[in-house]
Short mmCIF file of C-alpha atoms in Angstrom, two decimals:
data_model
loop_
_atom_site.label_atom_id
_atom_site.label_comp_id
_atom_site.label_asym_id
_atom_site.label_seq_id
_atom_site.Cartn_x
_atom_site.Cartn_y
_atom_site.Cartn_z
CA ARG A 1 96.92 144.39 125.12
CA ASP A 2 100.33 142.91 124.40
CA TRP A 3 101.00 144.56 121.04
CA SER A 4 104.07 142.40 120.45
CA SER A 5 101.79 139.39 119.99
CA ASP A 6 100.69 140.49 116.51
CA VAL A 7 102.42 138.82 113.56
CA CYS A 8 102.66 139.78 109.89
CA SER A 9 104.28 137.48 107.36
CA SER A 10 104.82 138.23 103.66
CA ASP A 11 105.53 135.79 100.85
CA LEU A 12 106.67 137.50 97.63
CA ASP A 13 106.22 135.49 94.45
CA ASP A 14 109.32 135.05 92.26
CA LEU A 15 111.16 138.01 93.79
CA GLY A 16 114.90 137.37 93.85
CA TYR A 17 117.01 138.74 96.68
CA GLY A 18 119.06 140.62 94.09
CA ASP A 19 115.95 142.57 93.04
CA LEU A 20 116.03 144.66 96.25
CA GLY A 21 118.08 147.73 97.03
CA CYS A 22 118.99 146.41 100.48
CA TYR A 23 120.83 143.55 98.77
CA GLY A 24 122.73 145.82 96.42
CA GLN A 25 120.75 146.44 93.25
CA ALA A 26 120.62 150.10 92.21
CA LYS A 27 118.11 150.23 89.34
CA ILE A 28 114.75 149.44 90.97
CA ARG A 29 113.27 151.57 93.73
CA THR A 30 112.34 149.55 96.84
CA PRO A 31 112.49 152.01 99.76
CA ASN A 32 109.91 150.29 101.95
CA MET A 33 111.45 146.84 101.77
CA ASP A 34 114.86 148.45 102.26
CA ARG A 35 113.50 150.08 105.40
CA ILE A 36 112.33 146.72 106.74
CA ALA A 37 115.87 145.42 106.27
CA LEU A 38 117.37 148.51 107.90
CA GLU A 39 115.10 148.23 110.94
CA GLY A 40 115.29 144.44 111.08
CA MET A 41 117.82 142.11 109.55
CA LEU A 42 119.24 140.84 106.27
CA PHE A 43 119.37 137.12 105.54
CA THR A 44 122.73 136.44 103.91
CA GLN A 45 123.02 132.69 104.56
CA ALA A 46 119.49 131.43 103.99
CA TYR A 47 117.37 129.67 101.40
CA ALA A 48 113.68 129.59 100.57
CA GLY A 49 111.98 126.28 101.29
CA ASN A 50 112.12 125.30 97.63
CA THR A 51 112.85 126.74 94.19
CA VAL A 52 109.17 126.70 93.15
CA CYS A 53 105.96 127.99 94.60
CA ALA A 54 103.83 125.32 96.29
CA PRO A 55 106.54 123.40 98.21
CA SER A 56 108.17 126.66 99.32
CA ARG A 57 104.82 127.85 100.71
CA CYS A 58 104.29 124.47 102.34
CA ALA A 59 107.65 124.84 104.12
CA LEU A 60 106.73 128.33 105.28
CA MET A 61 103.28 127.32 106.58
CA THR A 62 104.24 124.02 108.23
CA GLY A 63 107.85 124.64 109.25
CA LYS A 64 108.94 121.43 107.53
CA HIS A 65 111.62 121.24 104.86
CA SER A 66 110.72 119.78 101.48
CA GLY A 67 111.91 116.30 102.41
CA HIS A 68 109.26 116.08 105.13
CA GLY A 69 106.58 118.41 103.77
CA ARG A 70 103.34 117.20 102.20
CA ILE A 71 103.84 119.22 99.02
CA ARG A 72 107.12 118.65 97.16
CA SER A 73 106.42 120.02 93.68
CA ASN A 74 103.97 122.27 91.85
CA ILE A 75 101.72 119.31 91.04
CA GLN A 76 98.45 120.03 92.82
CA VAL A 77 98.42 118.31 96.21
CA PRO A 78 96.40 119.77 99.12
CA LEU A 79 97.48 119.95 102.72
CA GLU A 80 95.75 117.34 104.86
CA PRO A 81 94.31 117.51 108.40
CA ALA A 82 97.48 115.95 109.80
CA ASP A 83 99.52 118.91 108.52
CA ILE A 84 99.84 121.54 111.23
CA THR A 85 100.23 125.12 110.00
CA ILE A 86 101.42 128.16 111.89
CA ALA A 87 97.87 129.52 111.62
CA GLU A 88 96.49 126.46 113.42
CA VAL A 89 99.02 126.79 116.21
CA LEU A 90 98.24 130.49 116.67
CA ARG A 91 94.48 129.90 116.47
CA VAL A 92 94.72 127.64 119.52
CA LYS A 93 96.27 130.66 121.27
CA GLN A 94 93.23 132.79 120.32
CA TYR A 95 94.83 134.57 117.38
CA PHE A 96 92.60 136.01 114.66
CA ASN A 97 94.10 134.84 111.35
CA CYS A 98 93.82 136.19 107.82
CA ALA A 99 95.50 135.13 104.57
CA THR A 100 95.36 137.08 101.32
CA GLY A 101 97.03 136.73 97.93
CA LYS A 102 98.18 133.36 96.58
CA TRP A 103 97.66 130.13 98.52
CA ALA A 104 98.53 127.10 96.30
CA LEU A 105 98.19 124.63 99.19
CA GLY A 106 94.63 123.44 98.56
CA TRP A 107 91.68 124.57 96.47
CA GLU A 108 87.92 124.69 97.07
CA ASP A 109 86.32 121.76 98.89
CA THR A 110 89.66 120.23 99.94
CA THR A 111 91.34 119.80 103.31
CA GLY A 112 94.03 122.23 102.17
CA HIS A 113 91.70 125.25 101.90
CA PRO A 114 92.89 128.13 104.11
CA LEU A 115 89.71 127.95 106.22
CA GLN A 116 90.57 124.30 106.92
CA GLN A 117 94.14 125.17 107.87
CA GLY A 118 93.68 127.64 110.71
CA PHE A 119 92.61 130.86 109.00
CA HIS A 120 89.43 132.74 109.88
CA GLU A 121 89.47 134.88 106.74
CA TRP A 122 90.76 134.24 103.23
CA PHE A 123 90.82 136.29 100.03
CA GLY A 124 92.74 135.59 96.83
CA PHE A 125 93.84 132.83 94.46
CA LEU A 126 93.54 129.25 95.62
CA GLU A 127 95.24 127.64 92.61
CA GLN A 128 98.65 128.78 91.42
CA ARG A 129 97.80 128.40 87.72
CA ASP A 130 95.00 130.96 88.19
CA ALA A 131 97.36 133.28 90.05
CA HIS A 132 99.43 133.98 86.94
CA ASN A 133 96.59 136.18 85.64
CA TYR A 134 96.65 139.70 87.07
CA TYR A 135 93.22 140.55 85.67
CA PRO A 136 91.22 137.42 86.57
CA PRO A 137 87.43 137.17 86.22
CA ARG A 138 87.15 136.18 89.89
CA LEU A 139 88.98 135.55 93.13
CA TRP A 140 87.92 133.60 96.22
CA ARG A 141 86.55 135.19 99.37
CA ASN A 142 86.47 132.60 102.14
CA ALA A 143 84.59 129.64 100.60
CA ASP A 144 82.85 131.58 97.81
CA GLU A 145 83.79 132.87 94.38
CA TRP A 146 84.12 136.66 94.32
CA PRO A 147 83.66 138.11 90.80
CA LEU A 148 85.83 141.03 89.73
CA GLN A 149 83.29 143.13 87.88
CA GLY A 150 85.96 145.33 86.32
CA ASN A 151 87.33 142.33 84.44
CA ALA A 152 84.01 141.02 83.14
CA GLY A 153 83.93 140.22 79.44
CA GLY A 154 87.71 140.33 79.14
CA ALA A 155 88.08 143.90 80.44
CA ARG A 156 91.22 144.72 82.42
CA ARG A 157 90.26 147.21 85.12
CA ASP A 158 90.59 145.29 88.41
CA TYR A 159 94.26 144.60 89.15
CA ALA A 160 94.26 141.67 91.58
CA PRO A 161 97.22 142.82 93.76
CA ASP A 162 95.35 146.06 94.53
CA TRP A 163 92.67 143.98 96.22
CA PHE A 164 95.18 142.02 98.25
CA VAL A 165 96.68 145.10 99.86
CA LYS A 166 93.17 146.47 100.51
CA VAL A 167 92.26 143.28 102.34
CA ALA A 168 95.55 143.27 104.29
CA THR A 169 95.33 146.89 105.45
CA ASN A 170 91.64 146.55 106.28
CA PHE A 171 92.35 143.45 108.36
CA VAL A 172 94.99 145.30 110.36
CA ARG A 173 92.60 148.24 110.83
CA THR A 174 89.68 146.12 112.05
CA SER A 175 91.48 143.41 114.01
CA GLY A 176 90.16 144.70 117.32
CA ASP A 177 91.67 143.57 120.62
CA LEU A 178 92.60 140.04 119.59
CA PRO A 179 96.20 139.24 118.69
CA PHE A 180 96.34 138.52 114.98
CA PHE A 181 98.33 136.73 112.32
CA LEU A 182 98.30 138.22 108.81
CA TYR A 183 99.74 136.17 105.94
CA TYR A 184 100.17 138.57 103.00
CA ALA A 185 101.17 136.72 99.83
CA PRO A 186 100.98 139.03 96.79
CA THR A 187 101.58 137.60 93.33
CA MET A 188 103.96 140.32 92.08
CA PRO A 189 106.40 140.11 90.37
CA HIS A 190 105.62 136.61 89.01
CA ALA A 191 104.94 136.77 85.26
CA ASN A 192 101.73 135.64 83.61
CA ASN A 193 103.43 132.77 81.79
CA ALA A 194 100.59 132.37 79.31
CA ARG A 195 101.26 135.85 77.88
CA GLY A 196 104.90 135.23 76.94
CA THR A 197 106.96 138.42 76.62
CA ASN A 198 103.87 140.42 77.69
CA GLY A 199 103.58 138.44 80.90
CA MET A 200 104.80 141.15 83.27
CA GLU A 201 101.29 142.53 83.70
CA VAL A 202 101.18 145.93 85.36
CA PRO A 203 98.82 148.90 84.87
CA THR A 204 101.63 151.40 84.30
CA LEU A 205 105.39 151.43 83.82
CA GLY A 206 105.64 154.23 86.35
CA PRO A 207 109.13 155.71 86.76
CA TYR A 208 110.64 153.21 84.32
CA ARG A 209 108.61 154.10 81.22
CA LYS A 210 111.45 156.16 79.70
CA GLU A 211 114.26 153.73 80.50
CA ASN A 212 116.15 152.29 77.55
CA TRP A 213 115.43 148.72 78.67
CA PRO A 214 113.56 145.83 77.01
CA ALA A 215 109.82 146.15 77.62
CA PRO A 216 109.61 143.09 79.92
CA GLU A 217 112.38 144.50 82.12
CA LYS A 218 110.64 147.86 82.46
CA ALA A 219 107.42 146.09 83.39
CA LYS A 220 109.17 143.84 85.91
CA ALA A 221 110.82 146.84 87.56
CA SER A 222 107.44 148.56 87.72
CA MET A 223 105.86 145.48 89.33
CA ILE A 224 108.58 145.37 91.98
CA SER A 225 108.23 149.07 92.80
CA ARG A 226 104.43 148.72 92.87
CA LEU A 227 104.85 145.81 95.27
CA ASP A 228 107.11 147.97 97.41
CA ASP A 229 104.45 150.71 97.40
CA ASP A 230 101.84 148.21 98.58
CA ILE A 231 104.10 147.04 101.39
CA GLY A 232 104.51 150.70 102.30
CA LEU A 233 100.72 151.02 102.58
CA LEU A 234 100.63 148.03 104.89
CA MET A 235 103.49 149.39 107.00
CA THR A 236 101.70 152.73 107.30
CA GLN A 237 98.51 151.02 108.49
CA ILE A 238 100.47 149.01 111.05
CA GLN A 239 101.99 152.26 112.31
CA ARG A 240 98.58 153.96 112.52
CA GLU A 241 97.36 151.15 114.76
CA GLY A 242 100.36 151.51 117.05
CA LEU A 243 101.76 148.11 116.12
CA ASP A 244 105.04 149.06 114.47
CA ASN A 245 107.09 148.41 117.60
#
């Protein structure tokens, strides 16, 4: 097997470059993302595809800038069959493709659904407005609703990002001999806008609980470090499978 043919891409929601240690901040712990930068490269003259979610993801998936992309704002518009995604291109080359996290490029029963855009497996939020909630009543698994039993009746026990990293690491572990493409798009550290100053939803403040910071800032820092921990889990799984080179 040509191990170099495997591809992992990550799309981090509302994370600013200045939130990472590798770009100079010294308050929030991000050792795993810093390691990626150390072993790879830093982008110091680059922009995201757009300033908001859906068109930026459209640029990433299709390779088109916002002037040519199908989706140019956060108003719900699905990708169409004429839009060619990186997953579709790789699928033609016999890649096994999985996406998990936040999609925002087409919801159920539309041509923009991940399964209609080159992915074999999908798990997460289809609509970006749903993705603001870190304790949702359900997610989507392929074409079906997938209830989160721990959040039934308004309970808050199933933290959605925990499921995304489980799906990502499991996909790497079980990918078999086919080359694969993993699109990992966690929702941290985007706030749950509907909850106002309590919108940085995280199970624990972790190492920042005793900091003399405003509560939202402590929660945001905790979300970023938790995200870094999840990326560390994914990196460890990639290493276990002999794919880290």
